[in-house]
Structures are given as structure tokens and as C-alpha cells.
XYZ file of C-alpha atoms in Angstrom:
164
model
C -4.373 83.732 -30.982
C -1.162 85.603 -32.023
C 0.614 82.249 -29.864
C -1.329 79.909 -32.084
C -0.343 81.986 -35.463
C 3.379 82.668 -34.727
C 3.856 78.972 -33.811
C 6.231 76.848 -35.732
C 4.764 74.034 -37.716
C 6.077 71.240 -35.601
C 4.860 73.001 -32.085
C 1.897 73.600 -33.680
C 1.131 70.270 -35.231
C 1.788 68.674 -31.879
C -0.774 70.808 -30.066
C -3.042 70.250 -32.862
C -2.653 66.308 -32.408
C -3.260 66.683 -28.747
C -6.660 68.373 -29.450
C -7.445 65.370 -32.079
C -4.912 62.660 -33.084
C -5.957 63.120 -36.882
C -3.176 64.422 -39.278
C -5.285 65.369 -41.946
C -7.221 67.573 -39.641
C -4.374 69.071 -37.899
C -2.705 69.706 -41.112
C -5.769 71.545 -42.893
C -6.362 73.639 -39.468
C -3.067 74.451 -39.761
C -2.715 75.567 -43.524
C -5.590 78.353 -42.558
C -3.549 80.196 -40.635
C -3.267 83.335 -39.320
C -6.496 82.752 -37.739
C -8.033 86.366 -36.877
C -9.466 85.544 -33.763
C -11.010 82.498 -32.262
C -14.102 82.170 -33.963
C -12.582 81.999 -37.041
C -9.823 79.117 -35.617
C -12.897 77.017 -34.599
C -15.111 77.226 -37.572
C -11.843 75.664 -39.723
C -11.545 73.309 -37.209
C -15.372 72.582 -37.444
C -14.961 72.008 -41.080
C -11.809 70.187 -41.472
C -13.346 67.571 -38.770
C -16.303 67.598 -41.256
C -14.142 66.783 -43.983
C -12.593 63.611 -41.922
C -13.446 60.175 -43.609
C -13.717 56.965 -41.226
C -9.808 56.541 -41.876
C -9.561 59.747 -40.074
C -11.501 58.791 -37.193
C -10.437 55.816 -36.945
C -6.504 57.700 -36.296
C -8.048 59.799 -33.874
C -10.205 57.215 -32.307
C -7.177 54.924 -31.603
C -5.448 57.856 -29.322
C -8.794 58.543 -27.701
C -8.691 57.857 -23.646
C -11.937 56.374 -21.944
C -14.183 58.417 -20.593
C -14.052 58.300 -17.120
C -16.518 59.020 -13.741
C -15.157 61.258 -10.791
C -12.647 59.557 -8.381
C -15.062 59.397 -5.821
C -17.573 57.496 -7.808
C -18.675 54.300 -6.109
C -16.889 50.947 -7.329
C -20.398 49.542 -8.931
C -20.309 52.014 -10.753
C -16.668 51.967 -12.076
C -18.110 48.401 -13.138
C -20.835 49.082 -14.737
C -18.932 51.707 -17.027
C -15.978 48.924 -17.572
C -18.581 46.421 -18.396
C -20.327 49.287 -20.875
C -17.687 50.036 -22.624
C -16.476 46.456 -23.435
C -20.039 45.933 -24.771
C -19.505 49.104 -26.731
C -16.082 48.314 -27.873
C -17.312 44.708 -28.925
C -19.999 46.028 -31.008
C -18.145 48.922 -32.717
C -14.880 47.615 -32.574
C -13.543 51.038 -30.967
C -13.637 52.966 -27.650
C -16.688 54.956 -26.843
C -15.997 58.473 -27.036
C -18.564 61.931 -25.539
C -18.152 65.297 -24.853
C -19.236 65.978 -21.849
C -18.043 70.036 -21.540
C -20.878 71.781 -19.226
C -22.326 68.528 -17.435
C -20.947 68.793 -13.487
C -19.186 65.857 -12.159
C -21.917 64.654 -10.458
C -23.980 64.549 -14.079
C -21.104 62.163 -15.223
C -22.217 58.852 -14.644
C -26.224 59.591 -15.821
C -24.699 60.296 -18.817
C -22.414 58.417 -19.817
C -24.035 55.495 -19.323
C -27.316 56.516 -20.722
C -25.313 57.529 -23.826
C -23.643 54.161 -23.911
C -26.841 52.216 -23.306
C -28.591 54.166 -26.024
C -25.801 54.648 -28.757
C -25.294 50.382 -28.466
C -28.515 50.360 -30.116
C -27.331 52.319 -33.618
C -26.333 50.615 -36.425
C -22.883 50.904 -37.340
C -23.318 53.787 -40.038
C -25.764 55.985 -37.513
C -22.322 55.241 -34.454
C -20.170 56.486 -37.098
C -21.957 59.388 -37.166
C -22.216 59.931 -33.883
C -18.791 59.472 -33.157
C -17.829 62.416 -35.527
C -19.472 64.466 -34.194
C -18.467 64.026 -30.632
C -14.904 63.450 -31.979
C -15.767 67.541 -33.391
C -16.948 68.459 -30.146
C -14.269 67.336 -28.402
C -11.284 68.855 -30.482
C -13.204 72.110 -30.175
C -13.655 72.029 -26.398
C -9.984 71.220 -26.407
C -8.733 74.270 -28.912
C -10.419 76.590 -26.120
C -8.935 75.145 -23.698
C -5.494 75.167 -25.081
C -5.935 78.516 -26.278
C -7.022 79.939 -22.690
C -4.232 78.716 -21.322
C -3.684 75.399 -20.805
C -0.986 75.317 -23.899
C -1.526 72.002 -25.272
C -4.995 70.606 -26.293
C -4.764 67.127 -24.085
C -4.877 69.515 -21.093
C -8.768 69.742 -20.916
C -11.034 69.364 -18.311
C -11.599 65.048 -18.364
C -10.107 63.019 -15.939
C -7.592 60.849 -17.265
C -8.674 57.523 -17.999
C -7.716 53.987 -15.835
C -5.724 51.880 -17.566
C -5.772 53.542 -21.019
């Protein structure tokens, strides 16, 4: 926490992008500080991403990777995900985003694609919903990690995404 406090604005800012490409949320978690200790950092962060209209999301959503199965998935299903998230992206006009922090690798593919399969049958204003809220989940997943460590927020635990 005291790394996260002392920070200048600009290193700061860019760590707070990497955890969720939204400037108004980066700037209102960083106008908080000091934080006292990490409860307090995530419960701003909770409530600034609560505060985000669909502009918002749709800044952070544009910076948001794929989610992606475990290299040593088989190729079908490396299809089937590219072929559910086109369907996705064709309905909501954005990439499909999910947290996925305490699911094993192996859990991966189960859910993502029952999440995809069932969230394609929302409307529009229940996805947008959705979306914040794994868009919150994510940023906050990604605060602990950079905070334990890792030093910048786009350091968590996903695999990269192919092609993206």
C-alpha cells in the first residue's frame, strides 16, 4: 500500500489503466488516496466502477483481451470458443468479458462457454449489466494482484489472448 500511495500520478494512472482501461475510474480511485490499507483501496475501486456509465465501459471494454482456454486445450475447442465469441460479439457489438479468479484451468472451458451460451440469451440492458460487473470483478482481481507483487495490474493470472 505505501507503493500505491507514494506513487506519482502518471505511474499510478498507468497501473490503474492496466487494471481497467477506464479514465474516469482510474482517476476517481486515484483522487482517494492515501488508501489505509487494502480494503479500503478496493471498496473505492468497487464504487468508482459502480459509478461507470456505458461510455465508461465501453473505454474499458475496447482494451479488454479475450478470454482464453489453457494452451493445452484441444483445437475443437479453441473453435468452439472462436465461434462463441463472434456470436457474442455480433449480438453485443463488444468482446465477451468474465472473471474467472478461483476456477482451475481445467474449469476454464465449462465455463466460459456455458457463460457465453447463457449470457447470448440477455437482452442488451440485462449484458450491460453483466458486463459491469465482471468488468468490477476483474479490475479488483487485478488491484490484488498488482499490489502483491506483480507491479502493474495487466500482470494477472489470464492467459493472454490469440490474436487480440
Amino acid at each position: 500500500m505505501e507503493h500505491f500511495n507514494a506513487a506519482s500520478e502518471e505511474d499510478l494512472e498507468q497501473a490503474l489503466l492496466s487494471c481497467l482501461r477506464s479514465h474516469r475510474w482510474a482517476g476517481r480511485v486515484a483522487e482517494h488516496r492515501p488508501y489505509p490499507d487494502l480494503d479500503s483501496l478496493l471498496a473505492a475501486a468497487d464504487e468508482a466502477a459502480y459509478d461507470l456509465g456505458w461510455s465508461d465501459l465501453t473505454e474499458a471494454l475496447a482494451a479488454e483481451p479475450l478470454p482464453t482456454l489453457p494452451p493445452d486445450s484441444y483445437s475443437a475447442a479453441h473453435t468452439a470458443l472462436n465461434a462463441a465469441h463472434a456470436a457474442y460479439e455480433a449480438r453485443f457489438g463488444h468482446v465477451f468479458v468474465i472473471c474467472l479468479d478461483g476456477f482451475s484451468p481445467s474449469e476454464t472451458l465449462d465455463r466460459l462457454l456455458a457463460a457465453i451460451r447463457s449470457r447470448l440469451t440477455n437482452d442488451p440492458e440485462e449484458e450491460r449489466a453483466v458486463v459491469a460487473d465482471e468488468l468490477r470483478r476483474l479490475a479488483s482481481g487485478r488491484l490484488v494482484s498488482a499490489l502483491r507483487g506483480a507491479g502493474n495490474c495487466a500482470n494477472d493470472h489470464r492467459a493472454p489472448a490469440p490474436g487480440r
